Coordinates of C-alpha atoms in Angstrom, one line a residue:
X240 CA 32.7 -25.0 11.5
X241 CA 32.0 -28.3 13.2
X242 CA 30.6 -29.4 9.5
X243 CA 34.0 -28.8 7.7
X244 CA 35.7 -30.2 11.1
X245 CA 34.0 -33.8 10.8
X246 CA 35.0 -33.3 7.2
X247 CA 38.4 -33.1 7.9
X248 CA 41.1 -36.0 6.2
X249 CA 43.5 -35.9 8.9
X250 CA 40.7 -36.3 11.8
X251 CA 42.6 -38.2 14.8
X252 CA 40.6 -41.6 16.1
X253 CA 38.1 -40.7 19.1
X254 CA 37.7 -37.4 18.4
X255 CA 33.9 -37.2 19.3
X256 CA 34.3 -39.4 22.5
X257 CA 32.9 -37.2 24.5
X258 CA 30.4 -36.0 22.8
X259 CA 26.5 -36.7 23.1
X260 CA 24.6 -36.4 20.0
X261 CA 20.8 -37.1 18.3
X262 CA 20.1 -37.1 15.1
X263 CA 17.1 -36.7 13.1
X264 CA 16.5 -37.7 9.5
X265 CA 14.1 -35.3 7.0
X266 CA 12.9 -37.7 4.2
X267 CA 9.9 -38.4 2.5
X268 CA 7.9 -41.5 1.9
X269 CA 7.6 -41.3 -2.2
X270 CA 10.9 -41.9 -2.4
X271 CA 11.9 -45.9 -1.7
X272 CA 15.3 -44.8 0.3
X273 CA 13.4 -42.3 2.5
X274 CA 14.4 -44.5 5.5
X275 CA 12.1 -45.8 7.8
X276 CA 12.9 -43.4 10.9
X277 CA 12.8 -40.0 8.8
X278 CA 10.4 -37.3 9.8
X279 CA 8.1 -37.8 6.8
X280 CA 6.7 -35.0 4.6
X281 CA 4.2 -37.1 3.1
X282 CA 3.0 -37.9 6.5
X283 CA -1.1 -36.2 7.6
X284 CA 0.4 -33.7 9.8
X285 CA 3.8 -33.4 7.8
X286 CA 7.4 -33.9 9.4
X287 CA 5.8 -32.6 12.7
X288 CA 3.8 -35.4 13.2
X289 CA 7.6 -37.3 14.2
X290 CA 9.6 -34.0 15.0
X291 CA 7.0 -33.3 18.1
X292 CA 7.4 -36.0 19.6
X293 CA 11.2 -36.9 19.3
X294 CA 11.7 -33.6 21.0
X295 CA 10.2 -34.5 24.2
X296 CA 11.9 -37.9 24.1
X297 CA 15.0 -35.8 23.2
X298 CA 15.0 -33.8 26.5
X299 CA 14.0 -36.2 28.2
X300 CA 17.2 -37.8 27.5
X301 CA 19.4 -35.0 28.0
X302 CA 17.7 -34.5 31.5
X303 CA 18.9 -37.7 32.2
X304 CA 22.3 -37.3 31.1
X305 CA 22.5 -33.9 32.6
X306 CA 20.4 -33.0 35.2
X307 CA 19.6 -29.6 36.2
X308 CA 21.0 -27.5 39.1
X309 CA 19.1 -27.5 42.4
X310 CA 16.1 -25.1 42.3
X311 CA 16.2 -24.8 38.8
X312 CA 13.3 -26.6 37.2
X313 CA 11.7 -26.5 33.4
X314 CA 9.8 -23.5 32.3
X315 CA 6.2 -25.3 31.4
X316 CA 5.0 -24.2 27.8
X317 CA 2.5 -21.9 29.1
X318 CA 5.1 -19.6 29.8
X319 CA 5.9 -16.7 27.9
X320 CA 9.5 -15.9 27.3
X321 CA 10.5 -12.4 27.8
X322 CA 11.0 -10.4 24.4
X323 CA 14.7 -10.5 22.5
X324 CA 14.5 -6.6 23.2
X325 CA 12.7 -4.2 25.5
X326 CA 11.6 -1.0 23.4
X327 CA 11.2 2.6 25.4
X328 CA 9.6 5.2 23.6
X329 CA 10.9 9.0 24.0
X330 CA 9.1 11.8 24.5
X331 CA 7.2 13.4 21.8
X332 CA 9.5 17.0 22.3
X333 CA 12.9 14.9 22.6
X334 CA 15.1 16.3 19.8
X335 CA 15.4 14.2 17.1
X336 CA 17.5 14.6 13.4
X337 CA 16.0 15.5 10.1
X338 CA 15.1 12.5 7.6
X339 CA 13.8 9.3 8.0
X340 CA 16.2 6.9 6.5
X341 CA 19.7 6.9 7.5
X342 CA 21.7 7.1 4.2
X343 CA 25.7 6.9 4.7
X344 CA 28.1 9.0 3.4
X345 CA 30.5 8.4 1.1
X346 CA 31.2 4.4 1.4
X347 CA 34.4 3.4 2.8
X348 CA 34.4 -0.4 1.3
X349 CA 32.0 -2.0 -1.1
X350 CA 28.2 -1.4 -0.2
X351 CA 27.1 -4.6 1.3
X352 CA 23.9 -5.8 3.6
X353 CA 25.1 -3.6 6.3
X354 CA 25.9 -0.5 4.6
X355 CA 23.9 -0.7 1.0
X356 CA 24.6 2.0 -1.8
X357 CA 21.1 4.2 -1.9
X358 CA 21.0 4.1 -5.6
X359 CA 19.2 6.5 -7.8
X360 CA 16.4 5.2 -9.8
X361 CA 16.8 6.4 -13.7
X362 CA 14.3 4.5 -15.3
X363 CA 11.6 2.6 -14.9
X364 CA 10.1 0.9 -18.5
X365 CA 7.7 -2.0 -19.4
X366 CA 9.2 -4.2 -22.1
X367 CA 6.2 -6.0 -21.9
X368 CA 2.6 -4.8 -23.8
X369 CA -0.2 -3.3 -21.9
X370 CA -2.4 -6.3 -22.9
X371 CA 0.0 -8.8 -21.9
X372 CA -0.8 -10.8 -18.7
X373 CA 2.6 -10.2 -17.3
X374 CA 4.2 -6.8 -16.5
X375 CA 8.3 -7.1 -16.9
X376 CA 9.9 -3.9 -16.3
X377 CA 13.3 -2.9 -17.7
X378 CA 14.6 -0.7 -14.7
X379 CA 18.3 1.4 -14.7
X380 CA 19.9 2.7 -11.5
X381 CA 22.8 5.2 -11.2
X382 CA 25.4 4.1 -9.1
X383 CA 28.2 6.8 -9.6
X384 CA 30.2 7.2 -6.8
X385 CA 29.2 3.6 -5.0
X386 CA 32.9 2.0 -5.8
X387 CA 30.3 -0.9 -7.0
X388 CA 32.3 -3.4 -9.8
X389 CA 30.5 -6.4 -11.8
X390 CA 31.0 -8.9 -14.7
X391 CA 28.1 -10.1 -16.4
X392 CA 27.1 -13.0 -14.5
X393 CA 26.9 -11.1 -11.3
X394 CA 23.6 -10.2 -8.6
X395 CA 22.5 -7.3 -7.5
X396 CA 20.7 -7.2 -4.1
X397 CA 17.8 -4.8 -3.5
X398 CA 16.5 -4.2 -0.2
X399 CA 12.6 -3.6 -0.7
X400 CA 10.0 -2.3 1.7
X401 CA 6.2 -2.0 2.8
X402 CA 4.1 0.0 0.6
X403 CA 2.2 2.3 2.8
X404 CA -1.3 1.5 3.1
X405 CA -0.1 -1.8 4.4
X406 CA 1.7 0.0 6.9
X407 CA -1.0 2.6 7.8
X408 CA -3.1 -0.7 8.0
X409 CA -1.2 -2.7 10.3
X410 CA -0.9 0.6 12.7
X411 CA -4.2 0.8 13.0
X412 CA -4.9 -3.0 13.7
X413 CA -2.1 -2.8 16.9
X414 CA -3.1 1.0 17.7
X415 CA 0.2 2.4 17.2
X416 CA 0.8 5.7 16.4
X417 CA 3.5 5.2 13.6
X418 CA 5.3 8.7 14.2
X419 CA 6.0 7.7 17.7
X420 CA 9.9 7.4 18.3
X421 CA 11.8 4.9 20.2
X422 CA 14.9 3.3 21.1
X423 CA 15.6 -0.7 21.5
X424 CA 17.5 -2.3 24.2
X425 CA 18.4 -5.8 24.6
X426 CA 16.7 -7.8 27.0
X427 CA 20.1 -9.8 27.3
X428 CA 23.2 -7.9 27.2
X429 CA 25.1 -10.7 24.8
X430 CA 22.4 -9.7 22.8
X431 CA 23.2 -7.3 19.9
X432 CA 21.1 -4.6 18.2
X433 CA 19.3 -4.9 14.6
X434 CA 22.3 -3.5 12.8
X435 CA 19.4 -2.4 9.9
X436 CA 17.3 -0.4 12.3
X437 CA 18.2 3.0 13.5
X438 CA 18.9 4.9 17.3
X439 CA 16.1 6.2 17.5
X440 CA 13.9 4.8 15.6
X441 CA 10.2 5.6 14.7
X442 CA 7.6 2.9 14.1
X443 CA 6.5 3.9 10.7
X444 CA 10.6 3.3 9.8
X445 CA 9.9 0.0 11.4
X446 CA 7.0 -1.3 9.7
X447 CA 7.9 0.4 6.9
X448 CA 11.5 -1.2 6.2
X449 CA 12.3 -4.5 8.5
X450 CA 9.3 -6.1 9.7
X451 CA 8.3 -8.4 6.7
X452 CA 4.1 -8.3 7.3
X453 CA 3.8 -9.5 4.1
X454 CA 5.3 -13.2 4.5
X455 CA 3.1 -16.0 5.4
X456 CA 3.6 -16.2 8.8
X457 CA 5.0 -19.8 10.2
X458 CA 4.0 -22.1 13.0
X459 CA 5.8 -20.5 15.6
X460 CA 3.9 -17.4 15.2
X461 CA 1.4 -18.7 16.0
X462 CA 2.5 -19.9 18.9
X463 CA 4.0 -16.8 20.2
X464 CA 0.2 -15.1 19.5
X465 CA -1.7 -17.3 21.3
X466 CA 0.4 -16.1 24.6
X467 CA -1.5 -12.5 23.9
X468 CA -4.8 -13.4 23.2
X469 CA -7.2 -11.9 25.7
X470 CA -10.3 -14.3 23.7
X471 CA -11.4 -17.3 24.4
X472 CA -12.2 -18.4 20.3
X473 CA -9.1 -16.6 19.1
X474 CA -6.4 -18.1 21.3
X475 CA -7.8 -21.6 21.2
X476 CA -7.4 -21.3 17.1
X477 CA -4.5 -20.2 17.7
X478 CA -3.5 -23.2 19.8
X479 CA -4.9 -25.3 17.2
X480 CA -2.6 -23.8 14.7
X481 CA 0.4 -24.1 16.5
X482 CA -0.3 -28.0 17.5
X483 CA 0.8 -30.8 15.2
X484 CA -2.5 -32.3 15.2
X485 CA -3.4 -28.3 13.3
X486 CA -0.8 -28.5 10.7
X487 CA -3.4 -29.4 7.8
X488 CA -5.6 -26.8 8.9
X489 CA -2.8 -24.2 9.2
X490 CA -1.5 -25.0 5.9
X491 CA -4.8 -24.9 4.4
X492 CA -5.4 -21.6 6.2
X493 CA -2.3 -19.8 6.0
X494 CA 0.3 -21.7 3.3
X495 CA -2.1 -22.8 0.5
X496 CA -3.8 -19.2 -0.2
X497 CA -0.7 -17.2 1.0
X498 CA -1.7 -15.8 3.3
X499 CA -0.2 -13.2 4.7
X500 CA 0.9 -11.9 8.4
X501 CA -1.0 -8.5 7.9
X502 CA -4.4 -10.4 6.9
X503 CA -3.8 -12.9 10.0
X504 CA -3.7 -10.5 12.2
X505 CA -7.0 -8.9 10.4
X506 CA -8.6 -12.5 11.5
X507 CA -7.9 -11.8 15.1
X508 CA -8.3 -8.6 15.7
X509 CA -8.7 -8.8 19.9
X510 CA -5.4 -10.8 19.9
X511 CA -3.6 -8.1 17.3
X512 CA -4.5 -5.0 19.2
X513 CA -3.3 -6.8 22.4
X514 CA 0.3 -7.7 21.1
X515 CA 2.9 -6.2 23.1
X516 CA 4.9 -3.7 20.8
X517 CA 8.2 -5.1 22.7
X518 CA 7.1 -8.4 20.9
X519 CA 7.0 -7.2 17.3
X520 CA 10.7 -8.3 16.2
X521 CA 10.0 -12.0 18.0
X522 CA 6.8 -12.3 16.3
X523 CA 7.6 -10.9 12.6
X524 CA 11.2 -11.5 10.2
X525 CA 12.7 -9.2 9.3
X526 CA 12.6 -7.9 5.7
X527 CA 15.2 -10.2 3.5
X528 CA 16.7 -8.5 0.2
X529 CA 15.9 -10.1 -2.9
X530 CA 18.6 -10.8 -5.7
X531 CA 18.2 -10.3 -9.9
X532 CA 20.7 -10.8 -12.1
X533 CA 22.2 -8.0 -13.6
X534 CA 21.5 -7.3 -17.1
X535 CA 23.9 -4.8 -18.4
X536 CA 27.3 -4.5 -18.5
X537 CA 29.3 -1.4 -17.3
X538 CA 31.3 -1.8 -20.3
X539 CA 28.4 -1.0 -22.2
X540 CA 26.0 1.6 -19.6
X541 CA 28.9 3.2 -16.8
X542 CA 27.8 3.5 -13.8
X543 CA 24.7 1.9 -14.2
X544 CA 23.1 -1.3 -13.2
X545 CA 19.7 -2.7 -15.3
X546 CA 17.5 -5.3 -13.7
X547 CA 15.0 -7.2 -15.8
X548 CA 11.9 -7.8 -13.3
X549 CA 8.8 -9.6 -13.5
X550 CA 6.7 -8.6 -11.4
X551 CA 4.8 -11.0 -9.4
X552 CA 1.2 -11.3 -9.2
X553 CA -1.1 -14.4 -8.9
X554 CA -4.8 -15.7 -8.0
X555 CA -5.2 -17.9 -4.9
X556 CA -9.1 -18.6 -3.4
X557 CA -8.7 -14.7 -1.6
X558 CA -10.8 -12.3 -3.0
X559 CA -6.8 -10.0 -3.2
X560 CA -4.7 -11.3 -5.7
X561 CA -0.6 -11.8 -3.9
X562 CA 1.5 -10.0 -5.1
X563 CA 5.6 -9.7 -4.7
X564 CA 6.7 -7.7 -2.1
X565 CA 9.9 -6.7 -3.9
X566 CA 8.8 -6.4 -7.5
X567 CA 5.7 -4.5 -6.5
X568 CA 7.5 -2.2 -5.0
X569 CA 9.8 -1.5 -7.7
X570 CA 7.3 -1.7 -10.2
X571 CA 5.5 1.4 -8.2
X572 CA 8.7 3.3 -8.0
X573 CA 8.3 6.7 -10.4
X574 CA 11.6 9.0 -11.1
X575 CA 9.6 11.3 -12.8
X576 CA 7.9 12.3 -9.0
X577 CA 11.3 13.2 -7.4
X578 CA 14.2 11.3 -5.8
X579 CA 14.0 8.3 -5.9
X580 CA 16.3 6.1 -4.2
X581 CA 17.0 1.9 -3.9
X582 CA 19.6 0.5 -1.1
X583 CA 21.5 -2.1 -3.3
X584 CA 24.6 -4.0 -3.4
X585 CA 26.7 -6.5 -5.4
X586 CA 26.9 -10.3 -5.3
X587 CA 29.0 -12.4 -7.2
X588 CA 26.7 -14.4 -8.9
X589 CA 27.4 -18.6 -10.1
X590 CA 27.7 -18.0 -13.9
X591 CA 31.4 -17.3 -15.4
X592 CA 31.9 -16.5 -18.9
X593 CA 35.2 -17.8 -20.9
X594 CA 38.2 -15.2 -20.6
X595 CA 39.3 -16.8 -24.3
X596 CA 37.8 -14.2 -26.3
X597 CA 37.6 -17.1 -29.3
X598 CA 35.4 -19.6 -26.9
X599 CA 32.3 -19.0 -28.3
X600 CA 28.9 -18.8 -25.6
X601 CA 25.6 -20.7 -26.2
X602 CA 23.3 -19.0 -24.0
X603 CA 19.7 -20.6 -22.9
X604 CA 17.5 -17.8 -22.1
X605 CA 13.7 -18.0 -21.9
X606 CA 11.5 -15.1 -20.3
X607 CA 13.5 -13.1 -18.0
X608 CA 16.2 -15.9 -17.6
X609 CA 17.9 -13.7 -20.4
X610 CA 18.7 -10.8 -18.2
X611 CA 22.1 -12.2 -17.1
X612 CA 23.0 -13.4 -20.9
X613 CA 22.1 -9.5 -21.8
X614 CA 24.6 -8.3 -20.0
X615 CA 27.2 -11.4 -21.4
X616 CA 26.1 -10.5 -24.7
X617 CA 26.8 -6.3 -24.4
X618 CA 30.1 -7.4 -22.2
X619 CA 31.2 -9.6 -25.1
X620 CA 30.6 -7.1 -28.0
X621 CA 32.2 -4.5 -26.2
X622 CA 35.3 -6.6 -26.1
X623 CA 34.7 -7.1 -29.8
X624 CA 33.9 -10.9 -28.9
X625 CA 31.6 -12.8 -31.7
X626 CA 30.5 -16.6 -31.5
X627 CA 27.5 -14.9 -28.8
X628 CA 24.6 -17.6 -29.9
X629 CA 21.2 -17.2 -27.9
X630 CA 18.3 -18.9 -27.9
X631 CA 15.5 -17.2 -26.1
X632 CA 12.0 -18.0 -26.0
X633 CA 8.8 -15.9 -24.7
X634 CA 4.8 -16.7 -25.4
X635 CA 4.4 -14.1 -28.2
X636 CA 6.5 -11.6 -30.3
X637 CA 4.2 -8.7 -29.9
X638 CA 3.9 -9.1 -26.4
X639 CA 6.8 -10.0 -24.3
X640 CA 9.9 -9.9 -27.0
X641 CA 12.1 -8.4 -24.5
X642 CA 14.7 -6.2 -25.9
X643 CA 13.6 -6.9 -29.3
X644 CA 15.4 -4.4 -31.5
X645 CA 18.7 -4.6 -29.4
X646 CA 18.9 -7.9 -30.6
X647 CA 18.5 -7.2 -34.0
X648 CA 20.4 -4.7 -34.4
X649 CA 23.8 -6.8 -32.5
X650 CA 22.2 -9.6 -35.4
X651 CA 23.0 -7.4 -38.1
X652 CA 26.2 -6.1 -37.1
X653 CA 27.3 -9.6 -37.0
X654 CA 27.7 -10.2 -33.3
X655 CA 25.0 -12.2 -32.4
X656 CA 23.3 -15.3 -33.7
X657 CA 19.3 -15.4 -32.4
X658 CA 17.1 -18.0 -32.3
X659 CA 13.8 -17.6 -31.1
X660 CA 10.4 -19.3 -30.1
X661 CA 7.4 -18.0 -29.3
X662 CA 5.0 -20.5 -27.8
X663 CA 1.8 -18.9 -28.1
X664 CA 1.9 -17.3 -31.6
X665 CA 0.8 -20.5 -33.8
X666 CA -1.6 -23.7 -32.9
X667 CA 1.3 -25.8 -32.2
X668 CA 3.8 -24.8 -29.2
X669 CA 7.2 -23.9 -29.6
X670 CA 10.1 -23.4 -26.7
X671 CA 13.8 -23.3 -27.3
X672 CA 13.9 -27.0 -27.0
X673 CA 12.4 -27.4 -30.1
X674 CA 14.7 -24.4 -31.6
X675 CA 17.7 -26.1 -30.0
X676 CA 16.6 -29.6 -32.0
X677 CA 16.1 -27.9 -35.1
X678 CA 19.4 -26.3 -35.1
X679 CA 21.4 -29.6 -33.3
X680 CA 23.8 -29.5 -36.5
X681 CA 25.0 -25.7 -35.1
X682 CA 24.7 -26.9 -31.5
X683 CA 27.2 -29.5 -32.1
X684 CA 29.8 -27.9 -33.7
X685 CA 30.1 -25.0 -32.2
X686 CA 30.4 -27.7 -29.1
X687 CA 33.1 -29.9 -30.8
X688 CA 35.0 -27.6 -32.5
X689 CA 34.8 -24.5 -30.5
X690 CA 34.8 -26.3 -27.5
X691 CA 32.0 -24.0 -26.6
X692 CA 30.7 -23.2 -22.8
X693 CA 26.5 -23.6 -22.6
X694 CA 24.3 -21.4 -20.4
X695 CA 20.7 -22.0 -18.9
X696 CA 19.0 -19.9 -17.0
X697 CA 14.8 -19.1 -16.4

């Protein structure tokens, strides 16, 4: 608000006359227009090394210009704040209802972050071959009877969750028993609820869908730990890693490996077990949803959404390899054992396809950026729409040729014109650049005479 305000064309002389303001510039020192008084990220201890230190000058300041109320007087940093909520557990032969997640009825609006679609899972396929590094899944979800609209183009947003030996894990380390029930209150009364968590709640729903244990945890947890630590060597590391003279070491502890907040707390295990359970929603984030692009059209698949998800797994110098919280979690999901249902809803995403049905669409898709030009391409043919031209590119056509034979088959029918380049399958590499060279006479007239749009995406 006070952005679009200053913004404003029409904004009256002295408007900000009485206001008192600081400001403090984020640059970096590679680049020769950083400005001399930025907080520099090239700096030892990183923009912390200035942002520390303004602070203190910065309240210093505002003291001065407003000074406190008699016998009021600054807390000292070695007090801890109390808790954003206070949390009560009930009794263990309170009545409680059946089920542990809370799926709505029948949606009265469009499923959103608030109130998601639980979506069932269809399918879950590989498009990628056993052998190959890289597991891509090809995964369908029913959403008859969400209200839920797209155009190709479009996000879907899927809420994921702890697997459960993480959870059983991190019980163990605090010593909570994880069917244990209880209800929050705010510590504040301005203070609103977690609109995510349920009224009761138990702690396994907790852990298990809005605390995010596996992000790498950031300074300021750190900070907030070190107020529990009962030992002497834990809380002074802890110290250490929430100083600015302990940024290198924290980043080289906790940001270069990845690590995460469930293995921190496996490093100090007399500070974890001591943690407050009121403490848990200061200390950890919540669980953020992750966004694909859609790639399928309801045109072509009704009531359906497919995602095309790679699922993330790399090396760092820990013995565990990381992995994605959200794709390994859907990657594990089986609708063969049951059930199985996804909280999801519908973004609109930043790609827009001509209406002209004539305009015809170069689309730039290599790996699984081609997910939203899938469901373009399906979209288009549906509406009879040709001039679809897409250049996709993947390491080898054995291996990772996703959606191989739909292409083809839209190739021969006449509705699509494929180019392709895989990188790995001769001495010399080859990406779509190379294909988009080759073919630059194509490029350019469907550019100057169609007057056609171009896509990128991966």
């Amino acid at each position: 608000m006070f952005w679009r305000f200053l913004f404003r064309k029409n904004l009256p002389p002295g408007s900000l006359c009485q206001l008192d303001y600081a400001v403090l510039g984020l640059g970096d020192s590679s680049y020769p227009k950083a400005g001399s008084k930025a907080a520099d990220d090239q700096h030892d201890l990183g923009p912390d090394a200035v942002v520390d230190p303004w602070l203190l000058a910065l309240w210093d300041k505002i003291l001065a210009l407003y000074p406190l109320p008699p016998g009021l007087e600054i807390l000292s940093p070695d007090v801890r704040l109390p808790p954003k909520y206070t949390l009560h557990y009930l009794a263990e032969d309170s009545p409680h209802p059946d089920g542990a997640l809370p799926e709505p009825a029948a949606p009265r609006a469009a499923p959103s972050e608030l109130h998601p679609f639980f979506a069932r899972l269809v399918s879950n396929q590989r498009v990628t071959a056993e052998s190959h590094f890289q597991d891509v899944r090809l995964i369908e979800f029913d959403i008859t009877g969400s209200g839920i609209t797209f155009s190709a183009g479009d996000v879907v947003m899927i809420q994921p969750q702890n697997c459960p030996e993480d959870v059983q894990q991190f019980c163990q380390l605090l010593r909570l028993d994880p069917d244990r029930r209880f209800v929050l209150k705010p510590t504040e009364p301005s203070t609103s609820l977690p609109a995510l968590l349920p009224q009761p709640c138990t702690v396994r729903h907790l852990v298990t869908h809005y605390l995010d244990i596996s992000c790498v945890p950031r300074r300021s947890f750190f900070q907030l730990l070190s107020y529990f630590s009962t030992n002497e060597l834990e809380r002074e590391k802890l110290q250490e890693f929430s100083s600015a003279q302990g940024q290198e070491e924290l980043y080289s502890y906790c940001n270069r490996p990845r690590r995460t907040t469930l293995e921190v707390f496996w490093d100090f295990p007399h500070t974890t077990c001591a943690i407050p359970p009121e403490y848990l929603l200061d200390l950890i984030p919540r669980i953020r949803p992750r966004a694909f692009s859609i790639a399928s059209s309801l045109l072509a698949h009704p009531d359906r959404i497919q995602i095309l998800v790679a699922v993330v797994r790399y090396k760092t110098r820990l013995s565990k390899p990381r992995r994605g919280l959200c794709s390994t979690w859907l990657a594990s999901l089986n609708p063969e054992q049951g059930d199985v249902q996804v909280p999801l809803w519908v973004k609109k995403g930043g790609m827009k396809f001509p209406a002209d049905p004539d305009t015809p669409v170069i689309m730039i898709g290599p790996g699984t950026g081609v997910a939203p030009f899938r469901a373009a391409i399906q979209e288009r043919v549906a509406q009879g729409r040709r001039g679809n031209c897409l250049f996709f590119g993947c390491r080898q056509k054995s291996k990772d040729f996703y959606c191989q034979a739909e292409w083809e088959e839209l190739v021969t029918k006449g509705f699509l014109t494929l180019f392709t380049a895989f990188s790995r399958d001769q001495e010399e590499k080859v990406y779509v650049q190379h294909r988009i060279r080759e073919n630059r006479r194509l490029v350019w007239e469907l550019l100057s005479s169609g007057n056609a749009h171009v896509y990128l995406a991966g």
